[in-house]
Coordinates of C-alpha atoms in Angstrom, one line a residue:
M132 CA 26.9 -10.6 21.4
R133 CA 24.8 -7.5 21.5
Y134 CA 25.7 -4.8 19.0
K135 CA 25.3 -1.0 19.6
N136 CA 23.9 1.0 16.7
L137 CA 26.5 3.2 15.1
S138 CA 25.5 5.9 12.6
I139 CA 28.2 6.9 10.1
T140 CA 26.4 9.6 8.2
E141 CA 22.9 11.1 7.9
L142 CA 22.1 8.4 5.3
D143 CA 21.7 5.6 7.8
K144 CA 20.0 7.4 10.7
K145 CA 16.5 6.7 9.5
Y146 CA 17.1 2.9 9.5
F147 CA 17.8 2.7 13.2
K148 CA 14.7 2.1 15.3
K149 CA 16.5 2.4 18.6
N150 CA 19.0 4.9 19.9
Y151 CA 22.3 5.1 18.1
L152 CA 25.8 6.6 18.6
S153 CA 27.1 8.8 15.8
L154 CA 30.5 9.5 14.2
D155 CA 29.4 13.1 13.4
G156 CA 31.2 15.8 15.3
F157 CA 34.3 13.9 16.3
N158 CA 36.4 15.3 13.5
K159 CA 39.7 16.9 14.4
Q160 CA 42.3 18.7 12.3
I161 CA 44.7 16.6 10.3
K162 CA 48.4 16.5 11.3
F163 CA 50.1 18.2 8.4
K164 CA 53.3 16.1 8.7
D165 CA 51.3 12.9 8.4
Y166 CA 49.6 14.3 5.3
E167 CA 52.9 15.4 3.7
Y168 CA 54.6 12.1 4.2
I169 CA 51.7 10.0 2.8
Y170 CA 51.1 12.5 0.0
E171 CA 54.7 12.2 -1.4
K172 CA 54.7 8.5 -1.0
V173 CA 51.4 7.9 -2.7
L174 CA 52.2 10.5 -5.4
N175 CA 55.4 8.7 -6.4
K176 CA 53.5 5.4 -6.7
I177 CA 50.7 6.9 -8.8
I178 CA 53.3 8.6 -11.1
K179 CA 54.8 5.2 -11.8
F180 CA 51.4 3.8 -12.5
L181 CA 50.4 6.6 -14.8
N182 CA 53.7 6.5 -16.7
K183 CA 53.3 2.8 -17.2
S184 CA 49.6 3.1 -18.2
H185 CA 50.3 5.8 -20.8
N186 CA 53.7 4.4 -21.8
Y187 CA 55.4 7.7 -20.8
K188 CA 58.6 8.7 -19.0
K189 CA 57.3 12.0 -17.5
D190 CA 59.0 13.4 -14.4
N191 CA 57.6 14.1 -11.0
L192 CA 56.8 17.8 -11.7
Y193 CA 54.8 17.0 -14.8
W194 CA 52.4 14.7 -13.0
R195 CA 52.4 16.8 -9.8
I196 CA 51.0 19.8 -11.8
I197 CA 48.2 17.6 -13.2
I198 CA 47.1 15.3 -10.3
G199 CA 48.5 17.2 -7.3
P200 CA 45.3 19.2 -6.4
W201 CA 43.1 16.0 -6.7
L202 CA 45.5 13.7 -4.8
S203 CA 46.0 16.3 -2.1
S204 CA 42.3 16.5 -1.5
Y205 CA 41.8 12.7 -1.7
I206 CA 44.4 12.0 0.9
A207 CA 43.1 14.8 3.2
C208 CA 39.7 13.2 3.0
F209 CA 41.1 9.8 3.9
L210 CA 43.1 11.1 6.9
D211 CA 40.3 13.2 8.2
R212 CA 37.8 10.3 8.2
L213 CA 40.4 8.1 9.7
N214 CA 40.9 10.5 12.5
T215 CA 37.2 10.6 13.1
V216 CA 36.9 6.8 13.3
D217 CA 40.0 6.5 15.5
I218 CA 38.8 9.1 18.0
F219 CA 35.4 7.4 18.2
F220 CA 36.9 4.0 19.0
K221 CA 39.5 5.4 21.4
N222 CA 36.7 7.2 23.4
K223 CA 34.5 4.1 23.7
R224 CA 35.0 0.8 25.6
T225 CA 37.1 -1.6 23.6
R226 CA 34.7 -4.5 24.3
N227 CA 31.8 -2.9 22.5
K228 CA 30.9 -4.0 19.0
Y229 CA 28.8 -1.9 16.5
L230 CA 26.1 -2.5 14.0
I231 CA 26.6 -0.4 10.8
F232 CA 24.6 -0.1 7.6
D233 CA 26.1 -0.4 4.1
F234 CA 24.4 0.2 0.7
K235 CA 22.1 -2.5 -0.7
K236 CA 24.1 -2.9 -3.8
K237 CA 27.8 -2.5 -4.5
I238 CA 28.4 1.1 -5.7
D239 CA 31.4 2.6 -7.5
F240 CA 31.9 6.4 -7.8
K241 CA 33.1 7.5 -11.2
F242 CA 34.6 11.0 -11.3
K243 CA 35.4 12.8 -14.5
S244 CA 37.5 15.6 -13.0
C245 CA 39.2 17.0 -9.9
F246 CA 36.5 19.6 -9.5
E247 CA 33.7 17.0 -9.6
F248 CA 35.5 14.9 -7.0
A249 CA 36.1 17.8 -4.6
E250 CA 32.5 19.0 -4.6
I251 CA 31.0 15.6 -4.1
A252 CA 33.5 14.7 -1.3
K253 CA 32.8 18.0 0.4
N254 CA 29.0 18.1 0.3
Y255 CA 27.5 14.6 -0.1
D256 CA 27.0 11.8 2.4
E257 CA 27.0 9.0 -0.2
W258 CA 30.7 9.1 -1.1
N259 CA 31.7 9.8 2.5
H260 CA 29.6 6.9 3.8
K261 CA 31.4 4.6 1.5
L262 CA 34.8 6.0 2.6
F263 CA 34.0 5.6 6.3
L264 CA 33.0 2.0 5.7
K265 CA 36.2 1.3 3.8
I266 CA 38.2 2.6 6.8
L267 CA 36.2 0.7 9.3
K268 CA 36.6 -2.6 7.5
F269 CA 40.4 -2.0 7.3
R270 CA 40.9 -0.5 10.8
Y271 CA 38.3 -2.3 13.0
P272 CA 37.0 -5.4 11.2
N273 CA 36.4 -7.3 14.4
K274 CA 34.4 -4.4 16.0
I275 CA 31.7 -4.1 13.4
K276 CA 28.8 -6.0 11.9
I277 CA 27.6 -4.8 8.5
I278 CA 24.0 -5.0 7.2
N279 CA 23.3 -4.0 3.5
K280 CA 20.2 -1.9 3.8
I281 CA 20.8 1.7 2.5
A282 CA 19.2 2.6 -0.8
F283 CA 21.7 4.5 -3.0
K284 CA 20.8 7.8 -4.6
K285 CA 23.3 9.0 -7.1
P286 CA 24.5 12.6 -6.3
K287 CA 23.5 15.1 -9.0
T288 CA 26.6 16.3 -10.9
R289 CA 27.0 19.1 -13.4
E290 CA 27.1 18.1 -17.0
F291 CA 28.7 20.4 -19.5
R292 CA 27.2 20.3 -23.0
S293 CA 28.9 21.2 -26.2
N294 CA 29.1 20.3 -29.9
Y295 CA 31.8 20.0 -32.5
F296 CA 31.2 23.5 -33.9
E297 CA 31.5 25.1 -30.5
L298 CA 34.6 23.1 -29.6
S299 CA 36.2 24.1 -32.9
L300 CA 35.4 27.8 -32.2
I301 CA 36.9 27.6 -28.7
R302 CA 40.1 26.1 -30.1
F303 CA 40.2 28.7 -32.8
F304 CA 39.8 31.7 -30.5
L305 CA 42.4 30.3 -28.1
K306 CA 44.9 29.9 -30.9
I307 CA 44.4 33.5 -32.0
Y308 CA 44.6 34.7 -28.3
F309 CA 47.9 32.8 -27.8
L310 CA 49.3 34.0 -31.1
L311 CA 48.6 37.7 -30.7
S312 CA 49.3 38.0 -26.9
K313 CA 52.8 38.6 -25.7
N314 CA 51.7 37.1 -22.4
I315 CA 48.7 35.0 -21.4
I316 CA 46.4 35.6 -18.5
F317 CA 43.5 33.4 -17.3
D318 CA 40.7 33.9 -14.7
F319 CA 41.1 37.7 -14.4
I320 CA 37.9 39.7 -14.1
P321 CA 38.5 43.4 -15.0
N322 CA 36.8 46.2 -13.1
K323 CA 34.1 47.8 -15.2
K324 CA 35.1 51.2 -13.8
N325 CA 38.5 50.9 -15.4
I326 CA 37.3 49.3 -18.6
F327 CA 38.9 52.0 -20.9
Y328 CA 42.2 51.6 -19.1
F329 CA 42.0 47.9 -19.8
L330 CA 41.2 48.4 -23.4
L331 CA 44.3 50.5 -23.8
N332 CA 46.7 48.4 -21.6
F333 CA 45.3 44.9 -21.1
K334 CA 44.0 43.6 -24.4
N335 CA 45.1 40.1 -23.4
I336 CA 42.9 40.1 -20.3
L337 CA 39.9 41.4 -22.3
S338 CA 40.5 38.8 -25.0
E339 CA 40.4 35.9 -22.5
N340 CA 37.3 37.5 -20.9
M341 CA 35.6 37.7 -24.4
I342 CA 36.2 34.0 -24.9
K343 CA 34.8 33.3 -21.5
K344 CA 31.7 35.3 -22.3
L345 CA 31.2 33.6 -25.6
F346 CA 31.8 30.1 -24.3
P347 CA 31.1 29.8 -20.5
Y348 CA 33.2 27.1 -18.9
Y349 CA 35.3 26.7 -22.0
F350 CA 38.0 24.7 -20.2
E351 CA 35.5 22.2 -18.9
K352 CA 33.9 21.9 -22.4
L353 CA 37.4 21.1 -23.8
E354 CA 37.5 18.1 -21.5
I355 CA 34.6 16.5 -23.5
K356 CA 35.6 13.7 -25.8
T357 CA 33.2 14.5 -28.6
A358 CA 29.8 16.3 -28.7
N359 CA 28.3 15.7 -25.2
E360 CA 30.4 12.7 -24.5
Y361 CA 33.1 11.8 -21.9
L362 CA 35.2 8.7 -22.1
I363 CA 34.0 6.1 -19.7
Y364 CA 35.8 4.2 -16.9
K365 CA 37.7 1.1 -17.9
N366 CA 38.2 -1.1 -14.8
Q367 CA 41.1 -3.0 -16.3
F368 CA 43.2 0.2 -16.2
R369 CA 42.6 0.5 -12.4
Q370 CA 43.6 -2.9 -11.1
I371 CA 46.7 -3.3 -9.0
K372 CA 48.1 -6.8 -9.3
S373 CA 51.1 -6.2 -7.0
I374 CA 49.0 -5.5 -3.9
K375 CA 47.8 -8.8 -2.4
K376 CA 47.1 -7.9 1.2
I377 CA 46.8 -4.3 2.3
K378 CA 48.6 -3.8 5.6
T379 CA 49.3 0.0 5.8
I380 CA 47.0 3.1 5.5
D381 CA 49.1 4.5 2.6
S382 CA 48.6 1.2 0.7
L383 CA 44.9 1.4 1.3
I384 CA 44.9 5.1 0.1
Y385 CA 46.9 4.1 -3.0
K386 CA 44.6 1.3 -4.0
S387 CA 41.5 3.4 -3.3
A388 CA 42.9 6.3 -5.2
L389 CA 43.5 4.2 -8.4
E390 CA 39.9 2.9 -8.2
E391 CA 38.5 6.5 -8.1
I392 CA 41.2 8.5 -10.0
P393 CA 39.3 10.9 -12.3
S394 CA 39.0 9.7 -15.9
N395 CA 40.7 12.9 -17.1
Y396 CA 44.0 11.4 -15.8
L397 CA 43.5 8.0 -17.2
E398 CA 40.9 7.0 -19.9
N399 CA 40.5 10.6 -21.1
F400 CA 44.1 11.7 -20.7
I401 CA 45.4 10.9 -24.2
Y402 CA 42.6 12.8 -25.8
L403 CA 43.1 15.9 -23.6
K404 CA 46.9 15.8 -24.2
K405 CA 46.3 15.7 -27.9
K406 CA 44.1 18.8 -27.7
C407 CA 46.8 20.6 -25.6
K408 CA 49.5 19.9 -28.2
N409 CA 47.3 21.7 -30.7
L410 CA 47.5 24.8 -28.4
K411 CA 51.2 24.8 -27.9
V412 CA 52.9 28.1 -26.9
K413 CA 56.6 29.1 -26.5
N414 CA 58.5 31.9 -24.7
K415 CA 55.4 33.3 -23.0
K416 CA 54.5 34.3 -19.4
I417 CA 51.4 32.5 -18.4
F418 CA 49.4 33.8 -15.4
S419 CA 46.4 32.3 -13.7
F420 CA 44.3 32.8 -10.5
S421 CA 42.5 29.5 -9.9
S422 CA 42.6 27.2 -13.0
Q423 CA 45.9 25.6 -11.7
I424 CA 43.7 24.0 -9.0
S425 CA 40.3 23.6 -10.6
S426 CA 40.7 22.9 -14.3
D427 CA 42.1 19.5 -15.5
F428 CA 42.5 20.7 -19.0
Y429 CA 44.5 23.8 -17.9
K430 CA 46.7 21.6 -15.7
I431 CA 47.5 19.3 -18.5
W432 CA 48.1 22.2 -20.9
I433 CA 50.5 23.8 -18.3
A434 CA 52.4 20.6 -17.8
E435 CA 52.8 20.2 -21.5
N436 CA 54.0 23.8 -21.9
K437 CA 56.0 24.5 -18.7
N438 CA 59.5 23.8 -20.1
S439 CA 59.3 26.5 -22.7
N440 CA 57.3 29.1 -20.8
K441 CA 57.3 30.9 -17.4
I442 CA 54.4 30.0 -15.1
F443 CA 53.0 32.5 -12.6
V444 CA 50.1 32.2 -10.1
F445 CA 48.1 35.0 -8.6
D446 CA 46.5 34.6 -5.2
H447 CA 42.8 33.4 -5.5
G448 CA 42.1 34.3 -1.9
G449 CA 43.3 36.4 1.0
G450 CA 42.7 37.0 4.7
L451 CA 45.0 35.7 7.4
R452 CA 46.7 32.6 6.0
A453 CA 46.6 29.1 7.6
K454 CA 49.5 27.6 9.4
D455 CA 49.7 24.8 6.8
D456 CA 48.2 25.2 3.4
C457 CA 48.5 22.3 0.9
Q458 CA 47.3 24.5 -2.0
V459 CA 49.9 27.2 -1.6
N460 CA 52.7 24.6 -1.1
H461 CA 51.6 23.0 -4.4
E462 CA 51.5 26.3 -6.2
E463 CA 55.0 27.3 -4.9
I464 CA 56.5 24.1 -6.4
I465 CA 54.8 24.3 -9.8
S466 CA 55.2 28.0 -10.5
D467 CA 58.1 30.4 -11.1
K468 CA 56.5 33.0 -8.8
I469 CA 53.4 33.4 -6.7
Y470 CA 51.8 36.9 -6.4
T471 CA 50.1 37.1 -3.0
W472 CA 47.8 39.6 -1.2
S473 CA 49.9 39.1 1.9
N474 CA 53.7 39.6 2.5
L475 CA 54.7 35.9 2.8
K476 CA 58.3 36.1 1.5
S477 CA 59.7 34.6 4.7
I478 CA 57.5 31.5 4.2
Y479 CA 57.3 31.1 0.4
L480 CA 60.6 32.2 -1.1
N481 CA 59.2 32.7 -4.6
S482 CA 56.3 34.8 -3.5
K483 CA 55.8 38.6 -3.9
Q484 CA 53.1 40.8 -2.3
V485 CA 51.0 42.8 -4.8
S486 CA 47.6 44.6 -4.7
P487 CA 44.6 42.3 -4.4
Y488 CA 43.4 42.7 -8.0
K489 CA 40.6 40.3 -7.6
I490 CA 38.8 42.5 -5.1
I491 CA 40.0 46.0 -6.1
K492 CA 36.5 47.0 -7.2
L493 CA 35.4 46.9 -3.5
N494 CA 37.8 49.7 -2.5
N495 CA 36.1 52.3 -0.2
I496 CA 32.5 51.5 -1.3
S497 CA 31.1 51.6 2.3
N498 CA 28.2 53.7 3.3
F499 CA 28.0 52.5 6.9
K500 CA 27.1 55.8 8.6
N501 CA 23.6 55.7 7.1
Q502 CA 22.9 52.0 7.7
N503 CA 21.5 50.0 10.6
N504 CA 22.1 46.3 9.9
I505 CA 24.7 44.1 11.7
S506 CA 25.6 41.5 9.1
I507 CA 27.1 38.2 10.3
I508 CA 29.0 36.5 7.5
S509 CA 29.5 32.7 7.7
P510 CA 32.6 31.2 6.0
S511 CA 32.4 28.8 3.1
V512 CA 32.7 25.6 5.0
G513 CA 31.7 22.3 3.4
K514 CA 29.9 19.6 5.2
Y515 CA 33.1 17.5 5.1
V516 CA 36.8 18.5 5.3
I517 CA 38.6 18.0 1.9
W518 CA 41.8 20.0 2.3
A519 CA 44.9 19.3 4.4
S520 CA 44.9 22.9 5.6
S521 CA 44.3 24.4 9.1
R522 CA 40.5 25.0 8.9
P523 CA 37.8 24.1 11.3
S524 CA 36.4 20.5 11.6
L525 CA 32.7 20.0 11.6
N526 CA 32.6 20.0 15.4
Q527 CA 34.8 23.1 15.7
F528 CA 32.7 25.1 13.2
N529 CA 29.6 24.2 15.2
K530 CA 31.3 25.7 18.3
D531 CA 31.8 28.9 16.3
V532 CA 28.1 29.0 15.5
N533 CA 27.4 28.6 19.2
L534 CA 29.8 31.5 19.9
I535 CA 27.7 33.8 17.6
F536 CA 24.5 32.5 19.3
S537 CA 26.0 33.2 22.8
C538 CA 26.9 36.7 21.8
H539 CA 23.4 37.3 20.5
Q540 CA 21.9 36.0 23.8
K541 CA 24.2 38.2 25.9
I542 CA 23.2 41.4 24.2
K543 CA 20.6 43.1 26.4
D544 CA 19.5 45.8 23.9
E545 CA 16.7 44.2 21.9
V546 CA 17.0 46.8 19.1
I547 CA 20.6 45.7 18.4
K548 CA 19.5 42.0 18.4
K549 CA 16.9 42.7 15.8
K550 CA 19.4 44.3 13.5
M551 CA 21.6 41.2 13.3
I552 CA 21.2 39.2 10.0
I553 CA 23.1 36.1 9.0
K554 CA 24.7 35.7 5.5
L555 CA 25.4 32.2 4.4
P556 CA 27.6 31.4 1.4
F557 CA 25.9 31.6 -2.0
Y558 CA 26.6 29.6 -5.1
S559 CA 24.7 29.9 -8.4
N560 CA 22.1 27.4 -9.5
D561 CA 24.7 25.9 -11.8
Y562 CA 26.5 24.4 -8.8
H563 CA 24.2 21.5 -7.8
Y564 CA 26.8 20.3 -5.4
Y565 CA 26.5 23.2 -3.0
K566 CA 22.8 22.9 -2.3
A567 CA 23.4 20.1 0.2
S568 CA 26.1 22.2 2.0
V569 CA 23.9 25.3 2.2
K570 CA 20.9 23.3 3.4
F571 CA 23.1 21.6 6.1
W572 CA 24.6 24.8 7.4
K573 CA 21.4 26.7 7.5
K574 CA 19.9 23.9 9.5
N575 CA 22.8 24.2 12.0
F576 CA 22.2 27.9 12.4
I577 CA 18.5 27.6 12.8
N578 CA 18.9 24.9 15.4
Y579 CA 20.7 27.5 17.5
F580 CA 18.6 30.6 16.9
V581 CA 15.1 29.1 16.4
N582 CA 13.5 32.1 14.6
K583 CA 15.4 34.6 16.8
I584 CA 17.4 36.0 13.9
K585 CA 16.9 36.7 10.2
F586 CA 18.8 35.4 7.2
Y587 CA 19.7 37.3 4.1
K588 CA 18.7 35.8 0.7
L589 CA 21.4 33.6 -0.5
E590 CA 21.9 35.7 -3.6
K591 CA 23.0 38.7 -1.5
Q592 CA 26.5 39.6 -2.5
L593 CA 29.3 41.0 -0.3
E594 CA 29.4 44.2 -2.3
D595 CA 25.7 44.8 -1.3
L596 CA 26.4 43.9 2.3
A597 CA 29.2 46.4 2.5
K598 CA 26.9 49.1 1.2
T599 CA 24.0 48.3 3.5
S600 CA 25.7 47.3 6.8
R601 CA 26.5 49.5 9.8
L602 CA 28.8 46.8 11.1
I603 CA 29.9 43.3 9.9
I604 CA 30.8 40.3 12.1
L605 CA 33.1 37.9 10.4
M606 CA 33.2 34.2 11.5
S607 CA 36.5 33.5 9.9
P608 CA 39.8 35.1 9.0
Q609 CA 39.6 34.0 5.4
T610 CA 39.2 36.0 2.1
T611 CA 36.1 37.8 3.4
L612 CA 38.4 39.6 5.9
S613 CA 40.4 41.2 3.1
E614 CA 37.2 42.0 1.1
V615 CA 35.5 43.8 4.1
L616 CA 38.7 45.5 5.1
I617 CA 39.1 47.1 1.7
T618 CA 35.5 48.3 1.6
N619 CA 36.1 50.5 4.7
T620 CA 33.0 49.0 6.4
P621 CA 33.4 48.6 10.2
F622 CA 33.8 45.0 11.2
I623 CA 34.9 42.7 14.0
L624 CA 36.1 39.1 13.9
L625 CA 34.4 36.5 16.2
F626 CA 35.7 32.9 16.3
K627 CA 37.9 30.6 18.4
S628 CA 41.5 31.1 17.3
N629 CA 42.4 27.4 17.9
H630 CA 39.8 26.6 15.2
W631 CA 41.8 28.6 12.6
P632 CA 45.5 28.0 13.2
L633 CA 47.5 30.6 11.4
N634 CA 51.1 30.9 10.1
S635 CA 53.5 32.6 12.5
L636 CA 53.4 35.9 10.7
H637 CA 49.6 36.2 10.7
Q638 CA 49.2 34.8 14.2
K639 CA 51.1 37.9 15.4
V640 CA 48.7 40.1 13.3
L641 CA 45.7 38.4 14.9
N642 CA 47.2 38.9 18.4
K643 CA 47.5 42.6 17.8
C644 CA 43.8 42.7 17.0
K645 CA 42.7 40.9 20.2
N646 CA 39.8 42.6 22.0
L647 CA 40.0 45.5 19.6
I648 CA 38.8 44.0 16.3
Y649 CA 39.1 40.3 17.1
F650 CA 37.1 38.6 19.9
D651 CA 37.0 34.9 20.9
D652 CA 34.7 35.6 23.9
A653 CA 30.9 36.0 23.4
K654 CA 30.5 38.3 26.4
K655 CA 33.2 40.7 25.4
A656 CA 31.8 40.8 21.9
A657 CA 28.3 41.5 23.2
L658 CA 29.6 44.3 25.4
F659 CA 31.5 45.8 22.5
L660 CA 28.4 45.9 20.3
E661 CA 26.3 47.5 23.0
K662 CA 28.9 50.1 23.6
N663 CA 29.8 51.0 20.0
Y664 CA 26.7 50.2 17.8
K665 CA 25.2 53.7 18.0
N666 CA 28.6 55.5 17.7
V667 CA 30.4 53.1 15.4
D668 CA 32.0 55.9 13.4
A669 CA 33.7 57.3 16.5
W670 CA 35.2 53.8 17.2
W671 CA 36.1 53.1 13.6
S672 CA 37.8 56.5 13.2
S673 CA 39.6 56.4 16.6
K674 CA 43.4 56.7 16.4
K675 CA 44.0 53.2 17.7
I676 CA 41.6 51.5 15.3
K677 CA 42.8 53.6 12.4
N678 CA 46.4 52.5 13.0
L679 CA 45.3 48.9 13.4
R680 CA 43.4 49.0 10.1
K681 CA 46.5 50.4 8.3
Y682 CA 48.6 47.6 9.9
L683 CA 46.1 45.0 8.7
K684 CA 46.0 46.4 5.1
K685 CA 49.8 46.5 4.9
N686 CA 50.0 42.9 5.9
I687 CA 47.0 41.2 4.2
C688 CA 45.6 43.4 1.4
N689 CA 47.8 46.4 0.4
A690 CA 45.7 47.9 -2.3
K691 CA 47.9 50.5 -4.0
I692 CA 46.6 53.6 -5.7
N693 CA 48.7 52.7 -8.8
W694 CA 47.5 49.0 -8.8
A695 CA 46.8 49.1 -12.6
Q696 CA 50.4 50.2 -13.4
E697 CA 51.7 47.6 -11.0
L698 CA 49.7 44.9 -12.8
K699 CA 50.9 46.1 -16.2
K700 CA 54.5 46.0 -15.1
I701 CA 54.1 42.4 -13.8
T702 CA 52.3 41.1 -16.9
S703 CA 54.2 42.9 -19.6

């Protein structure tokens, strides 16, 4: 039997001497109903496992708050890679068999936190290669032959350092903050222009910001066992004696999830829970923007304190919202109310639209009339899909890059072409995980443009772009849309709508923008740029576009003049 070479990720391509087929690019979006069914089934199993492991009788909501974001991402990864594998084998002749490469030695990934898992799963081939192999062995064992050849290189992760004195100070300041504050707010970054107003009216926000300035990443540091030490994995905790032979995909996911569940939920959990008990609060309103997704310590603290306090979540992103969004669904269940940038009351009953406080500093900062650049802003898309939300697959996003390239090619005016500059997402040097993603996407862009277009420095911030751009082209309807809209910088959207399925409300909004602000055709976008580049102010100030901008702001980022008073009323 002759085997065809099959490359799973970029790790194994260098080992093939002859031509090979590849799984890359076959991804498609996850069916949300499939995800929801498996998520609830696996969640209930893991809750039983955790209650038994810790000798607890905690309810579904308690554990959902803590492990929900991690498990949601873990299952989404599994289903996405499963789709990729299934599509490949359905598109190929059934008689073919494939040679694939595994690592030389058995490897186990050990995650400390939800955040660490998400960034490795999104950006690194190593974990994804292992996951693809696991699925192939389960789904198509008779179609593959495995050779152990790949050298394993451990992905670089971020280590948080602390000491006993610093940890004691963090706990002390948090206790004082909780004691003196009527209500508690996390993750809010105040606008420097309004600092005196905050001093008078939002001492709780400034107190938390002071703690963050004194002790950066203080939640992550509280997850450390002792000085510079995390509890290690104990394999005996992760064995499942009841599963003898795995027959279903949800059983495979369950077994795999227990093998790789972050130590913060198992070995390190008792220690974190003890710390949370020392920071107990009662009869407070607790607000957060992103910690309910990213911080394990915060999630455990919230779970421990939910029964005697009210929990509120502020939107940590905006733009046109996805058709299905696992994060928002999770936040709706765990919170008493969600404050959103968009009017989503008909979809999420406990939501309320408020001003986009997170981006309020960008309001009307544009100076586009005196600028020349056309800035193309790429969305923050990881190398691999990690959320069960309606976002582009790898293959689909490449098509959107091609759409930008085609638009560039169809512009006849060389002066306009030279003014186009691409902005890729930027993350600080602290985020080692993202380097792989930035490198990957820059390579994809360069493969299309081959030195025909310039790139901004990665450090360039959106605030600077808004001040130095004549026009902005957005490649997604995500948060950047709200940010650019509020700056009053002229912009257009250019992407394929089927790559970004939206909820019914926001699909209507996008339809109203079609061929006015939103384009999905490269030729029409090119003609628009040639027609309006020199007189962009006339187009931006026209009655039709003005009304459309008002309509957009009302629906997705209604920044009110009295936003500070509105925030005070909510948090008082």
